[in-house]
Coordinates of C-alpha atoms in Angstrom, one line a residue:
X1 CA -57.1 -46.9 -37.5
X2 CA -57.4 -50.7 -36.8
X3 CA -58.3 -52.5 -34.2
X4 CA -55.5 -53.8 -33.3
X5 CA -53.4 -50.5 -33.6
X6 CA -55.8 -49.0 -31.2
X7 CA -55.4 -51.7 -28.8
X8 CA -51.5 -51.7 -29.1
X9 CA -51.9 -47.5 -28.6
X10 CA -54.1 -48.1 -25.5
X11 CA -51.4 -50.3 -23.8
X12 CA -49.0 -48.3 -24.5
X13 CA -51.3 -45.6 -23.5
X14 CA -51.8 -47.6 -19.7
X15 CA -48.1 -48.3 -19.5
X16 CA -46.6 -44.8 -19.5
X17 CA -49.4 -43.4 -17.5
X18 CA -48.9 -45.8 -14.7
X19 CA -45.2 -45.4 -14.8
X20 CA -45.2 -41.6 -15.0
X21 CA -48.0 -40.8 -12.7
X22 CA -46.3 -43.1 -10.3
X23 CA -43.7 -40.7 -10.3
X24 CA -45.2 -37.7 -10.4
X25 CA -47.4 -38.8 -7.6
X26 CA -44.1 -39.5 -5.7
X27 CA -42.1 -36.3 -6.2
X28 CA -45.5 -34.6 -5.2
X29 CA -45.6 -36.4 -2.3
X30 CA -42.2 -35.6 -1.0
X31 CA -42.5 -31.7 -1.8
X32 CA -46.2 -32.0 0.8
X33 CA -43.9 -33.3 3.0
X34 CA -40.4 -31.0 2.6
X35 CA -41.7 -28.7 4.9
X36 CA -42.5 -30.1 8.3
X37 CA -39.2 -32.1 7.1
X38 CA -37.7 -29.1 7.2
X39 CA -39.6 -27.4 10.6
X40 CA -38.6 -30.6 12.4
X41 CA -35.0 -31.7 11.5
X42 CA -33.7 -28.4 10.1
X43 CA -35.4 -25.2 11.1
X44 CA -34.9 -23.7 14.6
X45 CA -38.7 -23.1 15.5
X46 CA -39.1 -25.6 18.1
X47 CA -41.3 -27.6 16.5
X48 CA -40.5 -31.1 17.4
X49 CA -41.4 -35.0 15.4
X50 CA -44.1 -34.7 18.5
X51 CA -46.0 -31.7 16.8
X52 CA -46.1 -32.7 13.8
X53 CA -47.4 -36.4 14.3
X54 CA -50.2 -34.6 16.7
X55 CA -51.1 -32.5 14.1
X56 CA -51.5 -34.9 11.6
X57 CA -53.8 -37.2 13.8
X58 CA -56.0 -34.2 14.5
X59 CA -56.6 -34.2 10.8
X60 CA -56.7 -38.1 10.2
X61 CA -59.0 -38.3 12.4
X62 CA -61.4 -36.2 10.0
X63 CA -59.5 -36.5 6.7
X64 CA -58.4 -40.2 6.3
X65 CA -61.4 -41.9 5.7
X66 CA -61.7 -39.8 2.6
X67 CA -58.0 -40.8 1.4
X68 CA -60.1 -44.5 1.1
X69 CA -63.5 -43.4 0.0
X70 CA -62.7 -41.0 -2.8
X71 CA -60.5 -43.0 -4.9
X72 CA -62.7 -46.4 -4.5
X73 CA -65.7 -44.0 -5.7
X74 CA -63.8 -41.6 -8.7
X75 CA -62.1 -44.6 -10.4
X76 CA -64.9 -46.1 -12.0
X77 CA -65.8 -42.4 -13.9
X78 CA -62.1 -41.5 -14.0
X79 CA -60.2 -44.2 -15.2
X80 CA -56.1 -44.6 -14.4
X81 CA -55.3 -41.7 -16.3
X82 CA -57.4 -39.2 -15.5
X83 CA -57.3 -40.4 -11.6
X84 CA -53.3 -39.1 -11.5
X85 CA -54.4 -36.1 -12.9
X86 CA -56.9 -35.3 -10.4
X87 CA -55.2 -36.0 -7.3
X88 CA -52.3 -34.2 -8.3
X89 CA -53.9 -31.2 -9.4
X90 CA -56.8 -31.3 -6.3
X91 CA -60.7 -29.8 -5.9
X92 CA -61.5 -32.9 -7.8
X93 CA -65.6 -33.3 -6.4
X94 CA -66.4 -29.7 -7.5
X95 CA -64.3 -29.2 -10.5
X96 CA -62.3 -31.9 -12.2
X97 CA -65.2 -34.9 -12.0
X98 CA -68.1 -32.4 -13.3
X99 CA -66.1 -31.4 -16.4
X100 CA -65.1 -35.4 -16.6
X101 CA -68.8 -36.6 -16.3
X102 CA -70.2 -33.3 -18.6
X103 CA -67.0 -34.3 -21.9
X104 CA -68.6 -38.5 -21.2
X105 CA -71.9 -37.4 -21.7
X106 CA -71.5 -35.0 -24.1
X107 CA -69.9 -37.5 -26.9
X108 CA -72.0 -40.6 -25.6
X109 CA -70.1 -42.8 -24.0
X110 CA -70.4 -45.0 -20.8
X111 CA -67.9 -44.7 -17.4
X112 CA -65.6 -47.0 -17.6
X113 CA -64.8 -47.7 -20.9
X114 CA -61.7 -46.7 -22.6
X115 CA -63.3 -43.5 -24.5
X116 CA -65.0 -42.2 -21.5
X117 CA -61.2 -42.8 -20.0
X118 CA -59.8 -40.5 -22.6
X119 CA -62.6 -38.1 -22.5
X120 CA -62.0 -37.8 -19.1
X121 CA -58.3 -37.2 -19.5
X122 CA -58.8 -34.6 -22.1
X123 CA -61.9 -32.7 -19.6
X124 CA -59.4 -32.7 -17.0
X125 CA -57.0 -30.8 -19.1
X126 CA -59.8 -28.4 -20.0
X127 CA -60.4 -27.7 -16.5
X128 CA -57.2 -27.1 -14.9
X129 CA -56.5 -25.1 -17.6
X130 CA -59.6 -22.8 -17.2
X131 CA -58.5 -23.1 -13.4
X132 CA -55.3 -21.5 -13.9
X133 CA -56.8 -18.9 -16.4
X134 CA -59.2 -18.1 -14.1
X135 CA -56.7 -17.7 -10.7
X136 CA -54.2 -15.6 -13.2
X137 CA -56.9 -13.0 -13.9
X138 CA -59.2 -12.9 -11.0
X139 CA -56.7 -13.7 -8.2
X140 CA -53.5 -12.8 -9.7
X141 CA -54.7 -9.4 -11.1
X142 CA -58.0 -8.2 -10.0
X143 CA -57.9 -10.2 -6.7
X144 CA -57.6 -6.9 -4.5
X145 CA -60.0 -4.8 -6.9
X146 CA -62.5 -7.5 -6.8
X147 CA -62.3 -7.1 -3.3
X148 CA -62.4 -4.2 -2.8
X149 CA -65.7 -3.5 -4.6
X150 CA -67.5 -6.3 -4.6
X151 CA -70.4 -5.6 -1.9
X152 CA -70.2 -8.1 1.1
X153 CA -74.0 -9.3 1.0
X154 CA -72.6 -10.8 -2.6
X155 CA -69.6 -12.5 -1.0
X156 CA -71.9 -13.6 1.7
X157 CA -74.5 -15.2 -1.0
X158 CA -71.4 -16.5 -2.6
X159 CA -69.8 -18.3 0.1
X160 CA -73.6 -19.8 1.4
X161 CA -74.5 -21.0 -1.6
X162 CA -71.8 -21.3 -4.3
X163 CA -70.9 -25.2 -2.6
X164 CA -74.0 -26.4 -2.7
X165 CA -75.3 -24.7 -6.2
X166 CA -72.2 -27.1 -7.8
X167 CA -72.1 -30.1 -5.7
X168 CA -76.2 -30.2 -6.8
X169 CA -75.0 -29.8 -10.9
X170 CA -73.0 -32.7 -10.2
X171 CA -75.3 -34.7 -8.6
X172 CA -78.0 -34.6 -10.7
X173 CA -75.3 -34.6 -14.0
X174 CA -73.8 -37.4 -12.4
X175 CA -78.0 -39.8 -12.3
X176 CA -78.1 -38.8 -15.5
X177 CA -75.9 -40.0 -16.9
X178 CA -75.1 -43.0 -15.0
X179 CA -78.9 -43.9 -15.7
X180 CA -79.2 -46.1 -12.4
X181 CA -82.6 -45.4 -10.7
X182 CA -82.0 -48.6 -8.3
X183 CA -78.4 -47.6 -7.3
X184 CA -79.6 -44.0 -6.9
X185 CA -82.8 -44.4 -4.7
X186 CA -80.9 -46.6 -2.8
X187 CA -78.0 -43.9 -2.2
X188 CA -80.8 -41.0 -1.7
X189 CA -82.1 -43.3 1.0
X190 CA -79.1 -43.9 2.9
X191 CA -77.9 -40.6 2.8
X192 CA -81.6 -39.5 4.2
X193 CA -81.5 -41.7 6.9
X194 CA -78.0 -41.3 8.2
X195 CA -78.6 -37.3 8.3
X196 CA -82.0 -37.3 9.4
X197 CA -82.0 -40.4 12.1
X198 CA -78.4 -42.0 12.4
X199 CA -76.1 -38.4 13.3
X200 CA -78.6 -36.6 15.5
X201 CA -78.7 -39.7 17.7
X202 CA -75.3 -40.8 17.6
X203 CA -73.1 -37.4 16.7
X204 CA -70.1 -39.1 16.6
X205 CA -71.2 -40.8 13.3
X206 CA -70.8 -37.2 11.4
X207 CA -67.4 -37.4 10.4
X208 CA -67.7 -41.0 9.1
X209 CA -71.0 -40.4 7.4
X210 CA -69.6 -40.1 3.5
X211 CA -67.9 -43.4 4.3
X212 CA -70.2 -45.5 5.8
X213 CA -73.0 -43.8 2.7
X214 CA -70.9 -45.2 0.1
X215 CA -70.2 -48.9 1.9
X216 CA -74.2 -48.9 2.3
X217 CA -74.9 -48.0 -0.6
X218 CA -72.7 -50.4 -2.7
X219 CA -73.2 -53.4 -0.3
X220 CA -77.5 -52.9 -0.5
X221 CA -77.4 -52.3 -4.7
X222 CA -75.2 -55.5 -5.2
X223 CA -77.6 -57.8 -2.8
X224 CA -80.8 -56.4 -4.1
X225 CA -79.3 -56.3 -8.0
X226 CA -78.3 -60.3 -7.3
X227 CA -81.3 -61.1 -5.9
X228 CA -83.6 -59.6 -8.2
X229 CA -81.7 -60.4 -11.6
X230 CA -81.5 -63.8 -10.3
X231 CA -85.1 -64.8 -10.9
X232 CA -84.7 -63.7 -14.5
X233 CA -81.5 -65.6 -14.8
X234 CA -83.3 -68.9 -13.5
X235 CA -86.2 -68.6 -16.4
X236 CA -83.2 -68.1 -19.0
X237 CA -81.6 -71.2 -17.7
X238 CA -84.9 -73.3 -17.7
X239 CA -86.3 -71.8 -21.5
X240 CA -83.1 -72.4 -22.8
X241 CA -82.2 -76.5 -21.1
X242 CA -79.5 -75.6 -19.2
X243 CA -79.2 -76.4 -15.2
X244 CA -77.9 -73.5 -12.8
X245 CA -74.3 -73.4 -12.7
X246 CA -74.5 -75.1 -8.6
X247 CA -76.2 -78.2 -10.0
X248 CA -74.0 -78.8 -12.8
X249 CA -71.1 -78.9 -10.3
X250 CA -73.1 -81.6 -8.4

């Protein structure tokens, strides 16, 4: 395949992704909200436009901030593609972004190129397929058995430790193959200090402390990456006979 017949495919690639996960992303979104539609104007359960607003700031209050932090931090492993797919489909932190970072290590390539956007695209598929493998057989038809005769010191081990056995996998997946030691002690740093100093002093910080980690963390990599690349740009302007870019303009 050429080039440019790749490059044409990839556009067209873009276009119908954007136009159909638009869509799908809408008709999802109207089924969510179908029924407390349907409680409110419809049903006759006296539960009022009132409720329903309350209840949804009692989870906005915990929940929105995440609406803004996730996709700023998933795009850039993601891609466009890959990004409909995971918020239609859901447990996208311990399922679908693992088995997108494991498929763009695996065949060598780097976020946020166009292979690693396809690789993600096909992982996804991979995973939501296993997903729904998985439910079929071990919800669907040995949910109750399972159950039943599972011992409950297991289920307790599984429920303590399960979480934080994959968020760690991704994690350390996720510094490996990002291969940033600057941008990771940085984020290893913040996090430390807001849950060790920042929330036992001022509580009310917990439910914001994902956002404010990520803000931190991007806003102190880009000032300490520009200020330390910058000495080596300055040499490579002098060695080479050119003047920086703000005495030019003068």
């Amino acid at each position: 395949m050429s080039t440019a017949t790749a490059v044409t495919g990839m556009e067209a690639f873009d276009r119908t992704t954007s136009t159909w996960g638009r869509i799908t992303m809408l008709l999802g979104l109207a089924l969510s909200l179908a029924g407390p539609m349907y409680l409110v104007f419809i049903a006759d359960l006296g539960v009022t436009l009132t409720h329903v607003l309350t209840a949804y700031a009692a989870v906005a209050a915990t929940f929105l901030i995440f609406a803004v932090v996730e996709p700023l931090t998933y795009f850039p492993i993601l891609g466009q593609a890959a990004m409909y797919q995971a918020f239609m489909i859901g447990n996208i932190s311990n399922k679908l972004l693992p088995a997108a970072v494991v498929a763009q290590d695996s065949i060598g390539v780097r976020p946020g190129t166009k292979k690693a956007d396809l690789s993600a695209v096909m992982a996804i598929c991979g995973a939501a397929l296993v997903h729904l493998t998985s439910l079929l057989v071990f919800v669907g038809l040995l949910g109750t058995w399972l159950l039943a005769h599972v011992p409950p010191q297991v289920m307790e081990v599984a429920r303590l430790y399960i979480l934080p056995a994959i968020a760690g996998a991704v994690l350390v997946q996720a510094v490996a193959t990002m291969r940033q030691p600057r941008t990771t002690a940085i984020a290893l740093g913040v996090a430390l200090i807001l849950a060790l100093v920042v929330v036992p002093v001022v509580p009310v910080v917990g439910m914001y402390t994902t956002a404010v980690a990520v803000a931190l963390t991007i806003a102190l990599a880009w000032i300490l990456g520009s200020r330390t690349d910058r000495p080596a740009r300055d040499e490579h302007d002098e060695s080479s006979g050119t003047a920086p870019a703000d005495q030019e303009v003068r």
